[in-house]
XYZ file of C-alpha atoms in Angstrom:
659
model
C -5.179 -31.194 -4.803
C -1.781 -29.709 -3.865
C 0.365 -29.841 -0.764
C 3.111 -27.444 0.400
C 6.039 -28.774 2.453
C 8.736 -26.664 4.149
C 11.873 -28.172 5.782
C 10.319 -31.714 5.607
C 7.222 -30.536 7.267
C 3.731 -30.066 5.780
C 2.493 -26.463 6.140
C -0.345 -26.619 3.656
C -2.068 -29.929 3.768
C -4.090 -31.519 0.796
C -5.987 -28.586 -0.567
C -8.653 -28.784 -3.344
C -8.697 -26.582 -6.468
C -11.906 -25.816 -8.474
C -14.030 -23.290 -10.342
C -17.810 -22.676 -10.739
C -19.080 -21.087 -13.963
C -22.103 -19.462 -15.281
C -23.744 -21.682 -17.894
C -21.054 -24.237 -17.690
C -20.514 -27.119 -15.389
C -18.037 -26.768 -12.566
C -14.338 -27.621 -13.043
C -13.548 -29.626 -9.987
C -12.639 -33.230 -10.933
C -12.325 -35.898 -13.603
C -9.027 -34.469 -14.784
C -6.081 -36.357 -16.224
C -2.499 -35.253 -16.555
C -1.588 -35.107 -20.217
C 1.943 -33.547 -19.696
C 4.156 -31.839 -17.213
C 7.294 -29.729 -17.663
C 9.868 -28.224 -15.279
C 11.850 -25.035 -15.711
C 14.550 -23.475 -13.419
C 15.158 -19.634 -13.538
C 17.967 -17.821 -11.878
C 18.077 -14.124 -12.793
C 18.665 -10.739 -11.246
C 16.745 -7.640 -12.270
C 17.016 -3.995 -11.383
C 14.423 -1.853 -9.670
C 14.274 1.698 -11.180
C 13.381 2.762 -7.633
C 12.729 0.731 -4.668
C 13.676 -1.004 -1.337
C 16.896 -2.170 -3.096
C 18.423 -1.882 -6.415
C 18.911 -5.400 -7.432
C 16.459 -8.303 -6.942
C 17.274 -12.024 -7.282
C 14.545 -13.972 -8.898
C 15.258 -17.681 -8.424
C 12.681 -20.423 -8.712
C 11.772 -23.830 -9.977
C 8.563 -24.052 -12.048
C 6.325 -27.007 -12.660
C 3.740 -26.603 -15.398
C 0.951 -29.296 -15.202
C -1.144 -29.746 -18.317
C -4.609 -31.189 -17.550
C -7.646 -32.377 -19.512
C -11.020 -33.491 -18.397
C -11.621 -37.288 -18.958
C -15.311 -36.597 -19.721
C -17.003 -34.207 -22.061
C -16.528 -31.428 -22.829
C -12.851 -32.421 -22.274
C -11.758 -28.961 -21.355
C -8.060 -28.338 -21.039
C -6.563 -26.571 -18.158
C -3.015 -25.777 -16.958
C -1.560 -25.093 -13.627
C 1.816 -23.336 -13.002
C 3.626 -23.864 -9.759
C 6.712 -21.925 -8.663
C 8.710 -22.802 -5.716
C 11.171 -20.007 -4.284
C 13.217 -20.107 -1.140
C 10.810 -17.649 0.422
C 7.539 -19.207 -0.549
C 5.342 -20.600 -3.353
C 3.083 -19.205 -6.070
C 0.593 -20.993 -8.373
C -1.806 -19.781 -11.086
C -4.336 -21.261 -13.496
C -4.374 -21.003 -17.250
C -7.707 -21.437 -19.161
C -7.215 -22.716 -22.635
C -9.462 -22.264 -25.778
C -12.725 -24.343 -25.885
C -14.488 -25.407 -29.038
C -17.578 -23.203 -29.466
C -16.855 -21.159 -26.343
C -15.147 -17.686 -26.522
C -15.310 -16.670 -22.984
C -16.123 -17.810 -19.404
C -17.885 -16.198 -16.453
C -16.573 -17.334 -13.101
C -19.107 -17.499 -10.311
C -16.530 -18.840 -7.699
C -12.922 -19.715 -7.620
C -12.539 -22.505 -4.992
C -8.807 -22.619 -4.128
C -8.209 -24.069 -0.763
C -5.355 -23.529 1.778
C -5.619 -26.224 4.481
C -3.776 -25.124 7.532
C -2.133 -27.905 9.634
C -2.555 -26.168 13.026
C -4.330 -23.265 14.633
C -2.065 -20.389 13.866
C -2.111 -16.912 15.362
C -3.334 -14.542 12.648
C -2.999 -10.813 12.013
C -6.005 -9.907 9.867
C -8.524 -7.386 8.630
C -11.968 -8.386 7.407
C -12.539 -9.361 3.765
C -14.232 -6.082 2.946
C -15.120 -5.667 -0.721
C -14.663 -1.769 -0.651
C -11.870 -0.900 1.759
C -8.900 -2.095 3.609
C -8.960 0.598 6.240
C -9.912 -1.623 9.253
C -7.889 -1.919 12.384
C -5.880 -5.201 12.417
C -7.073 -7.883 14.654
C -4.962 -10.534 16.413
C -6.501 -13.860 17.065
C -6.103 -17.601 16.495
C -7.608 -18.719 13.033
C -10.310 -20.587 14.891
C -11.465 -17.217 16.367
C -11.464 -15.123 13.357
C -14.859 -13.194 13.182
C -15.042 -10.865 10.258
C -18.715 -10.487 10.286
C -18.794 -8.443 13.524
C -16.795 -5.824 11.627
C -19.616 -5.069 9.114
C -20.985 -1.888 10.892
C -17.896 0.339 11.378
C -18.702 3.938 12.420
C -15.942 5.383 10.225
C -16.465 3.336 7.157
C -19.714 3.873 5.391
C -18.910 1.806 2.295
C -18.038 -1.267 4.187
C -19.310 -4.501 2.666
C -18.283 -7.801 4.215
C -20.495 -10.709 2.912
C -18.536 -13.650 4.403
C -16.436 -14.485 7.354
C -13.363 -13.786 5.384
C -10.166 -11.807 5.549
C -8.378 -9.500 3.162
C -4.822 -10.305 2.002
C -1.977 -10.069 2.998
C -2.901 -12.008 5.977
C 0.029 -13.313 8.171
C 0.136 -16.219 10.432
C 2.553 -17.629 13.019
C 2.595 -21.052 14.735
C 3.943 -21.933 18.025
C 7.408 -22.712 16.648
C 7.849 -19.402 15.008
C 7.010 -20.421 11.415
C 5.389 -17.586 9.640
C 2.973 -17.808 6.562
C 1.557 -14.872 4.659
C -1.180 -15.375 2.105
C -1.540 -12.867 -0.771
C -1.721 -12.764 -4.585
C 0.540 -11.476 -7.290
C -0.254 -9.831 -10.715
C -3.859 -9.044 -10.150
C -4.824 -8.348 -13.848
C -8.413 -8.272 -15.261
C -9.696 -10.370 -12.488
C -11.492 -9.874 -9.226
C -9.566 -9.449 -5.829
C -9.375 -12.426 -3.711
C -10.375 -12.508 -0.061
C -9.983 -15.756 2.031
C -13.004 -17.332 3.523
C -12.348 -18.939 6.932
C -13.770 -22.150 8.320
C -12.993 -21.735 11.991
C -13.562 -25.369 12.745
C -11.502 -27.140 9.981
C -8.897 -24.293 9.822
C -9.609 -24.159 6.009
C -9.001 -20.998 4.060
C -10.818 -20.757 0.686
C -10.624 -18.052 -2.015
C -13.679 -15.859 -2.005
C -13.501 -13.467 -5.131
C -15.117 -10.018 -4.908
C -18.277 -10.083 -7.073
C -20.326 -7.845 -9.152
C -24.004 -7.419 -8.146
C -24.505 -5.386 -11.397
C -23.182 -7.843 -13.885
C -24.013 -10.992 -11.991
C -20.580 -12.727 -11.858
C -17.215 -12.386 -10.205
C -14.984 -12.683 -13.320
C -15.655 -12.675 -17.062
C -12.695 -13.251 -19.416
C -12.221 -14.079 -23.023
C -10.383 -17.357 -23.683
C -7.448 -18.086 -23.255
C -6.218 -16.301 -20.128
C -4.243 -16.820 -16.980
C -5.322 -15.930 -13.413
C -3.365 -14.033 -10.800
C -0.876 -15.929 -8.752
C -1.945 -17.356 -5.403
C 0.847 -16.835 -3.049
C 2.205 -18.221 0.346
C 5.261 -16.517 1.634
C 7.056 -18.867 4.211
C 9.514 -17.688 6.765
C 11.211 -19.186 9.685
C 11.273 -15.834 11.392
C 9.283 -12.660 10.962
C 12.038 -10.458 9.450
C 12.331 -12.856 6.418
C 8.794 -11.872 5.468
C 9.788 -8.220 4.865
C 13.014 -9.219 2.972
C 10.805 -11.407 0.592
C 10.571 -10.223 -2.930
C 8.155 -13.036 -3.908
C 5.276 -10.763 -4.840
C 7.164 -8.610 -7.275
C 9.082 -11.559 -8.683
C 5.818 -13.031 -9.783
C 5.056 -10.122 -12.035
C 6.222 -9.571 -15.574
C 9.349 -7.377 -16.188
C 9.206 -3.548 -16.725
C 7.054 -2.645 -19.813
C 7.730 1.113 -19.519
C 11.467 1.199 -19.943
C 13.110 4.211 -18.233
C 10.940 6.195 -15.841
C 13.575 8.697 -15.093
C 10.944 11.431 -15.355
C 9.797 10.246 -11.925
C 12.003 11.153 -8.966
C 11.479 9.596 -5.555
C 10.861 12.405 -3.075
C 9.679 13.753 0.164
C 6.653 16.176 -0.067
C 4.576 18.508 2.047
C 0.933 19.323 1.438
C -2.243 21.042 2.130
C -4.035 18.054 3.619
C -3.416 17.596 7.349
C -4.686 21.078 8.181
C -8.115 19.870 6.614
C -8.244 16.851 8.765
C -7.463 18.993 11.813
C -10.342 21.406 10.942
C -8.118 24.344 10.251
C -9.290 24.675 6.576
C -11.489 22.941 4.060
C -11.255 21.097 0.718
C -14.135 23.042 -0.724
C -14.166 26.660 -1.812
C -17.843 27.642 -0.893
C -18.296 25.389 2.112
C -21.920 24.769 1.270
C -22.705 21.052 1.343
C -26.172 21.520 0.039
C -25.119 23.022 -3.302
C -26.059 21.034 -6.347
C -23.022 22.176 -8.500
C -20.223 24.576 -8.114
C -20.772 27.974 -9.867
C -18.655 31.055 -10.249
C -21.059 32.959 -7.946
C -20.245 30.666 -4.983
C -19.286 32.751 -2.062
C -15.990 31.716 -0.313
C -16.126 30.993 3.385
C -12.475 31.991 3.892
C -11.547 28.545 5.200
C -10.558 27.147 1.810
C -7.012 25.554 2.210
C -5.914 25.400 -1.402
C -5.367 29.130 -1.882
C -2.421 30.527 -3.989
C -1.108 32.397 -0.874
C -1.295 29.197 1.337
C 0.285 27.097 -1.330
C 3.256 29.398 -1.650
C 3.733 29.168 1.977
C 4.161 25.357 1.746
C 6.354 25.655 -1.262
C 8.729 28.080 0.533
C 8.771 25.689 3.482
C 9.605 22.785 1.192
C 12.325 24.621 -0.698
C 14.001 25.635 2.606
C 14.045 22.103 3.972
C 15.327 19.735 1.179
C 11.726 18.604 0.270
C 11.071 18.282 -3.373
C 7.300 17.983 -3.661
C 4.084 19.586 -2.673
C 0.638 18.005 -2.777
C -2.337 20.227 -2.890
C -5.823 18.871 -2.219
C -9.006 20.885 -2.760
C -7.494 22.940 -5.651
C -10.219 21.894 -8.247
C -13.898 22.508 -8.583
C -16.487 20.089 -7.255
C -15.784 19.553 -3.535
C -19.023 21.159 -2.492
C -21.046 18.191 -3.812
C -19.133 14.961 -3.357
C -19.129 12.953 -0.257
C -22.539 11.735 0.993
C -24.270 12.570 -2.342
C -25.761 9.637 -4.488
C -25.508 11.891 -7.583
C -21.753 12.293 -7.938
C -21.278 11.649 -11.678
C -19.725 14.713 -13.334
C -19.116 16.556 -10.020
C -15.289 16.925 -10.308
C -13.395 18.726 -12.937
C -9.833 17.668 -13.071
C -8.516 20.738 -15.037
C -10.391 23.671 -13.663
C -8.984 25.287 -10.379
C -11.128 27.243 -7.952
C -10.987 31.058 -8.419
C -8.416 31.411 -5.533
C -5.931 28.958 -6.786
C -3.521 29.947 -9.669
C -2.467 26.566 -10.933
C -0.056 27.698 -13.710
C 1.373 30.580 -11.570
C 2.042 28.159 -8.602
C 3.572 25.599 -10.907
C 6.086 28.199 -12.194
C 6.755 29.453 -8.704
C 7.462 25.970 -7.375
C 9.762 24.998 -10.245
C 11.869 28.218 -9.615
C 12.256 26.919 -6.017
C 13.250 23.473 -6.966
C 9.951 21.950 -5.977
C 7.328 19.964 -8.078
C 3.673 20.186 -7.685
C 1.895 16.769 -7.040
C -1.514 16.778 -8.554
C -4.576 15.522 -6.756
C -7.592 13.822 -8.284
C -10.360 12.814 -6.013
C -12.885 10.857 -8.137
C -15.524 10.411 -5.255
C -15.702 6.765 -6.432
C -17.270 7.855 -9.866
C -14.659 6.217 -12.072
C -16.584 6.814 -15.348
C -16.419 10.513 -14.806
C -12.647 10.194 -14.227
C -12.126 8.026 -17.298
C -13.935 10.639 -19.486
C -11.359 13.212 -18.313
C -8.157 11.087 -18.080
C -6.430 12.217 -21.234
C -7.313 15.868 -20.742
C -6.250 15.890 -17.204
C -2.946 14.060 -17.861
C -2.280 16.265 -20.858
C -2.553 19.250 -18.666
C -0.058 17.727 -16.098
C 2.286 16.781 -18.903
C 2.265 20.332 -20.219
C 2.902 21.689 -16.846
C 5.822 19.233 -16.273
C 3.947 17.589 -13.195
C 4.776 13.926 -13.122
C 2.817 12.452 -10.224
C -0.762 12.402 -9.004
C -2.493 11.219 -5.859
C -5.882 9.674 -6.873
C -8.693 8.969 -4.559
C -11.863 6.884 -4.545
C -13.852 7.926 -1.413
C -17.337 6.491 -1.168
C -19.442 3.721 -2.710
C -18.633 2.886 -6.319
C -20.878 4.344 -9.081
C -22.406 2.438 -10.896
C -24.257 0.769 -7.985
C -23.448 -2.944 -7.604
C -19.729 -2.534 -8.368
C -17.106 -2.751 -5.542
C -13.666 -1.174 -5.099
C -12.003 -4.652 -5.274
C -14.055 -6.241 -8.066
C -13.023 -6.992 -11.597
C -14.602 -3.916 -13.040
C -12.644 -1.703 -10.786
C -9.373 -3.714 -11.050
C -9.547 -2.855 -14.787
C -10.329 0.799 -14.074
C -7.188 1.156 -11.822
C -5.090 -0.433 -14.515
C -6.525 1.739 -17.155
C -5.510 4.815 -15.117
C -2.096 3.437 -14.639
C -1.570 2.705 -18.410
C -2.965 6.021 -19.448
C -0.802 7.829 -17.030
C 2.292 6.047 -18.365
C 1.678 7.522 -21.788
C 1.932 10.999 -20.336
C 4.983 10.284 -17.942
C 2.791 10.331 -14.893
C 3.161 8.291 -11.724
C 0.216 7.079 -9.671
C -0.127 7.215 -5.926
C -3.604 5.587 -5.353
C -5.757 6.078 -2.340
C -8.790 3.921 -1.594
C -7.059 1.539 -4.111
C -7.170 -2.013 -5.175
C -4.503 -3.974 -3.365
C -0.831 -3.946 -4.346
C 0.192 -7.201 -5.974
C 3.637 -6.390 -7.371
C 2.405 -4.686 -10.521
C 4.955 -1.929 -9.748
C 7.505 -4.226 -11.393
C 5.725 -4.177 -14.718
C 4.340 -0.535 -14.475
C 6.961 1.305 -12.322
C 4.815 4.390 -12.501
C 2.648 2.639 -9.826
C 4.629 4.348 -7.091
C 2.539 3.998 -3.949
C -0.858 3.603 -2.574
C -2.865 3.754 0.599
C -4.849 0.602 1.243
C -4.803 0.633 5.050
C -5.803 2.761 7.979
C -3.586 5.771 7.406
C -2.454 8.607 9.548
C -5.708 10.553 9.089
C -7.614 7.989 11.177
C -5.624 9.621 14.289
C -7.315 12.851 13.548
C -10.904 11.908 13.391
C -11.675 8.426 13.947
C -14.517 7.693 16.410
C -12.642 4.762 17.869
C -9.598 6.728 18.926
C -7.361 6.236 15.924
C -4.670 3.820 15.178
C -3.481 1.813 18.370
C 0.112 1.541 19.216
C 0.385 -1.905 17.707
C -0.920 -0.828 14.320
C 2.359 -0.102 12.554
C 4.343 -3.034 14.024
C 1.567 -5.157 12.527
C 1.383 -3.250 9.165
C 5.140 -3.887 8.597
C 4.556 -7.568 8.505
C 1.214 -7.643 6.580
C 0.114 -4.764 4.365
C 3.776 -3.716 3.656
C 4.528 -7.140 2.213
C 2.238 -6.293 -0.698
C 4.160 -3.014 -1.742
C 4.795 0.649 -0.925
C 2.500 2.426 1.466
C 1.786 6.204 1.468
C 1.189 6.431 5.115
C 2.042 10.057 5.505
C 4.198 10.116 8.604
C 5.746 13.173 10.336
C 3.332 14.329 12.947
C 5.101 16.489 15.533
C 2.178 17.937 17.306
C 1.179 14.494 18.665
C -1.746 15.561 20.924
C -3.752 17.300 18.143
C -5.025 20.273 20.256
C -7.849 21.114 17.729
C -9.190 17.462 18.146
C -10.395 17.009 21.679
C -10.950 13.263 21.472
C -8.130 12.358 19.190
C -4.262 11.875 19.249
C -1.453 9.978 17.791
C -0.450 6.876 19.617
C 3.209 7.300 19.009
C 6.150 9.412 20.099
C 7.875 11.857 17.935
C 10.791 9.396 17.666
C 8.593 6.741 16.284
C 7.146 9.245 13.650
C 10.761 9.835 12.539
C 11.452 6.096 12.314
C 8.427 5.499 9.971
C 10.343 7.170 7.222
C 12.634 4.153 7.123
C 10.260 1.364 8.496
C 7.196 2.048 6.275
C 8.445 1.961 2.784
C 7.431 4.355 0.005
C 9.274 6.213 -2.824
C 7.159 9.230 -1.818
C 7.217 10.203 1.904
C 5.100 13.087 3.226
C 6.163 15.400 6.022
C 2.432 15.692 6.853
C 2.316 18.118 9.788
C 1.803 21.901 9.430
C 4.879 23.839 8.593
C 4.609 25.867 11.786
C 4.866 22.538 13.859
C 8.317 21.862 12.472
C 9.714 25.182 13.123
C 12.468 25.369 15.624
C 12.311 21.610 16.136
C 15.768 20.016 16.117
C 14.277 16.641 15.343
C 12.915 17.887 11.990
C 16.661 17.534 10.785
C 16.053 13.866 10.317
C 13.200 14.441 7.916
C 15.520 16.834 5.960
C 18.255 14.233 5.722
C 16.481 10.900 5.293
C 16.450 9.184 1.934
C 13.481 7.853 -0.075
C 15.225 5.570 -2.577
C 17.286 2.772 -1.517
C 20.331 0.603 -2.707
C 20.004 -2.042 0.033
C 17.556 -2.923 2.869
C 18.350 -4.982 5.920
C 15.839 -6.041 8.383
C 17.670 -6.186 11.781
C 14.991 -7.626 14.057
C 11.202 -7.839 14.578
C 8.217 -9.713 15.655
C 4.745 -9.174 14.240
C 2.746 -6.639 16.231
C 5.511 -5.962 18.643
C 8.501 -4.208 17.118
C 10.676 -3.989 14.053
C 13.992 -2.357 13.098
C 15.016 -1.767 9.459
C 18.202 -0.204 8.001
C 18.289 1.085 4.371
C 21.187 2.459 2.313
C 20.417 5.404 0.174
C 21.203 5.296 -3.448
C 23.833 7.703 -4.645
C 25.193 8.845 -1.328
C 26.015 5.555 0.435
C 24.491 7.042 3.623
C 22.473 4.606 5.772
C 19.209 5.262 7.739
C 17.908 3.225 10.521
C 14.384 3.118 11.967
C 12.984 1.057 14.874
C 9.484 1.117 16.302
C 7.645 -0.657 19.048
C 3.984 -1.160 20.226
C 2.454 -0.102 23.480
C 5.285 -1.851 25.383
C 8.589 -0.218 26.179
C 11.615 -2.307 25.230
C 15.254 -2.311 24.473
C 16.573 -3.156 21.103
C 20.033 -3.925 19.876
C 21.432 -2.366 16.640
C 24.387 -4.346 15.260
C 25.978 -2.200 12.594
C 27.615 -5.064 10.806
C 25.627 -4.095 7.584
C 27.936 -1.061 7.222
C 30.677 -0.867 4.636
C 33.861 -2.279 5.831
C 36.156 0.552 4.850
C 33.928 3.504 6.101
C 33.286 5.325 9.324
C 30.054 7.097 9.793
C 28.695 10.097 11.732
C 25.632 8.758 13.544
C 22.836 11.088 14.604
C 20.629 9.240 16.961
C 17.057 10.466 17.549
C 15.539 8.515 20.436
C 12.856 8.612 23.163
C 13.856 10.616 26.179
C 13.765 9.000 29.601
C 10.433 10.609 30.307
C 8.886 9.664 26.914
C 5.541 7.892 26.672
C 3.035 8.111 23.836
C 0.287 8.700 26.332
C 1.890 11.276 28.743
C 4.992 12.714 27.107
C 5.075 11.918 23.451
C 7.357 14.834 22.326
C 10.253 13.993 24.576
C 13.266 13.266 22.507
C 16.977 12.967 22.892
C 19.444 13.675 20.039
C 22.888 12.220 20.244
C 25.944 12.370 17.900
C 28.450 9.426 17.895
C 30.888 7.810 15.481
C 30.116 4.239 14.417
C 31.594 1.599 12.016
C 30.845 -1.967 11.024
C 32.059 -3.361 14.432
C 29.822 -1.017 16.524
C 26.815 -2.299 18.587
C 24.261 0.008 20.147
C 21.508 -0.727 22.718
C 18.580 1.682 22.479
C 15.535 1.958 24.837
C 12.189 2.664 23.323
C 9.381 4.170 25.208
C 5.739 2.886 25.075
C 4.643 3.639 21.592
C 8.115 4.805 20.848
C 10.960 4.432 18.401
C 14.273 5.659 17.203
C 15.720 6.879 14.005
C 19.431 7.034 13.044
C 21.183 8.978 10.220
C 24.449 7.342 9.302
C 26.340 9.907 7.168
C 29.422 8.541 5.517
C 32.588 10.269 6.569
C 35.521 8.510 4.846
C 36.660 5.484 3.144
């Protein structure tokens, strides 16, 4: 058992630890301590890109060496680390005589809560994280009712469990967030919920095909089980517990990757203006050169040049093109998806090499797109070939996708087999100086410290749900929850920047924010790659677009100014290299007034502040595009009160003027 205390109060009560194995007896008792050692570490390491340049890694570690008191006398170690912002612990399986590997059927790590916390959670789905967040007491969590979601065909939720990070708050304002760090060659962990006893228990994602949850050669260490602990919500965002529990950078310099803003041929497909596929014939068995184009294909040479020109004109350094490669006629909804996509062959109307040259001449870099249709074996067969092509063209980042049920049948997106696939992609990409932005991914667990080519990922209900979701898209509270839940795991490719909020081509859909909140997301929702997702024509003659031109993507410092989970949050970030600051604040469906104290600014500087805020009439339901832009001078002593509309926000550029 273990117990966690915080400020002389028990926050995790006596909680059991144990494992069940295939063809071995369970490890759940009869253990004796044969040794224990303590270590203290106090170091600072540097992020090659990130929310801040320097990260303090300070902890006390206890290693407990255990041995069974009965045959077969297996040895087993547990490592505990205590930080100011939480705790982490992991298990180490040691060599056994006559046994070279173990197959884990269940890991039984308990987290015994001491009271009925309010929880912000999504169900413990083995395939996706793209559910709406729920707010309820732990005693009222009901993940089973989320099994049949109209937009999520691959959903598989076998237990009343939640995915992590899951964030809790008690009546006194104490916050706990449960997650894991360094998920390597192991199954993803969900947390099974006992509503009556308020007990959370690890529930690993399994493999129906292989008949176990984890199989590992001995010896090995598990991922870290983590509990971030904060006296106020803002401290959760400031915590670096998850990345600190990962190993140092294995790649060395990654100066071939440049954090950037990007545009792309993507949103127009979700709006129905164009298609991913060339022929538009969903009943085709394979793509052939004889396929007749429909005229709606989005990834054409001409259309791509239009986006490149727009990016070059507006201080945007990247362009993502989806639907450029063959195979889109026969992917989603088909059982036989092996071998469908070709990751080096463009459609006849897409001149890859010519466009790559054209983009470079304009100071813009192509971002490759590889949709695997959840057929990872097909992707692995082409990894080296596809990445060699990218390397030859000087393309250094790729957005990967895994839409659909995993092939082979019986594997899940979050199981050990797929965890290893995602890691193989990351490691192979690193050999070719390529960064990965993964969609339909495994969860972020801080591996970006070890492999900083893991730049971003999806792993939540993204912007696209606003364009086509049958349940009306993301509610106004979505992102004020995401900032305190999913974002604690790592960078998010949320694709902000919608200006045409009411989506006129989508009769039953709209975005539940104001334009001012869309601007604020470039600061609030962190990623080193940030998309200006709307159509270029929707940005033309829009003064508010200046913020997207100006805002940074790589930060020297981050300050969380205020916030409450699900209600509002304000974050300030200092851009690396320029010393300029940018501030973003967002609210839920409730209008409110927030105070920005500029005491984070440099003492000797004054700044030109360009403030983008909701106009008096603004409201995400009735007047989402109403925005006011104001210019003032501020310094370290300035304080500003800003009104946020329902579903609203504000964004501030703080451009350094003098020292």
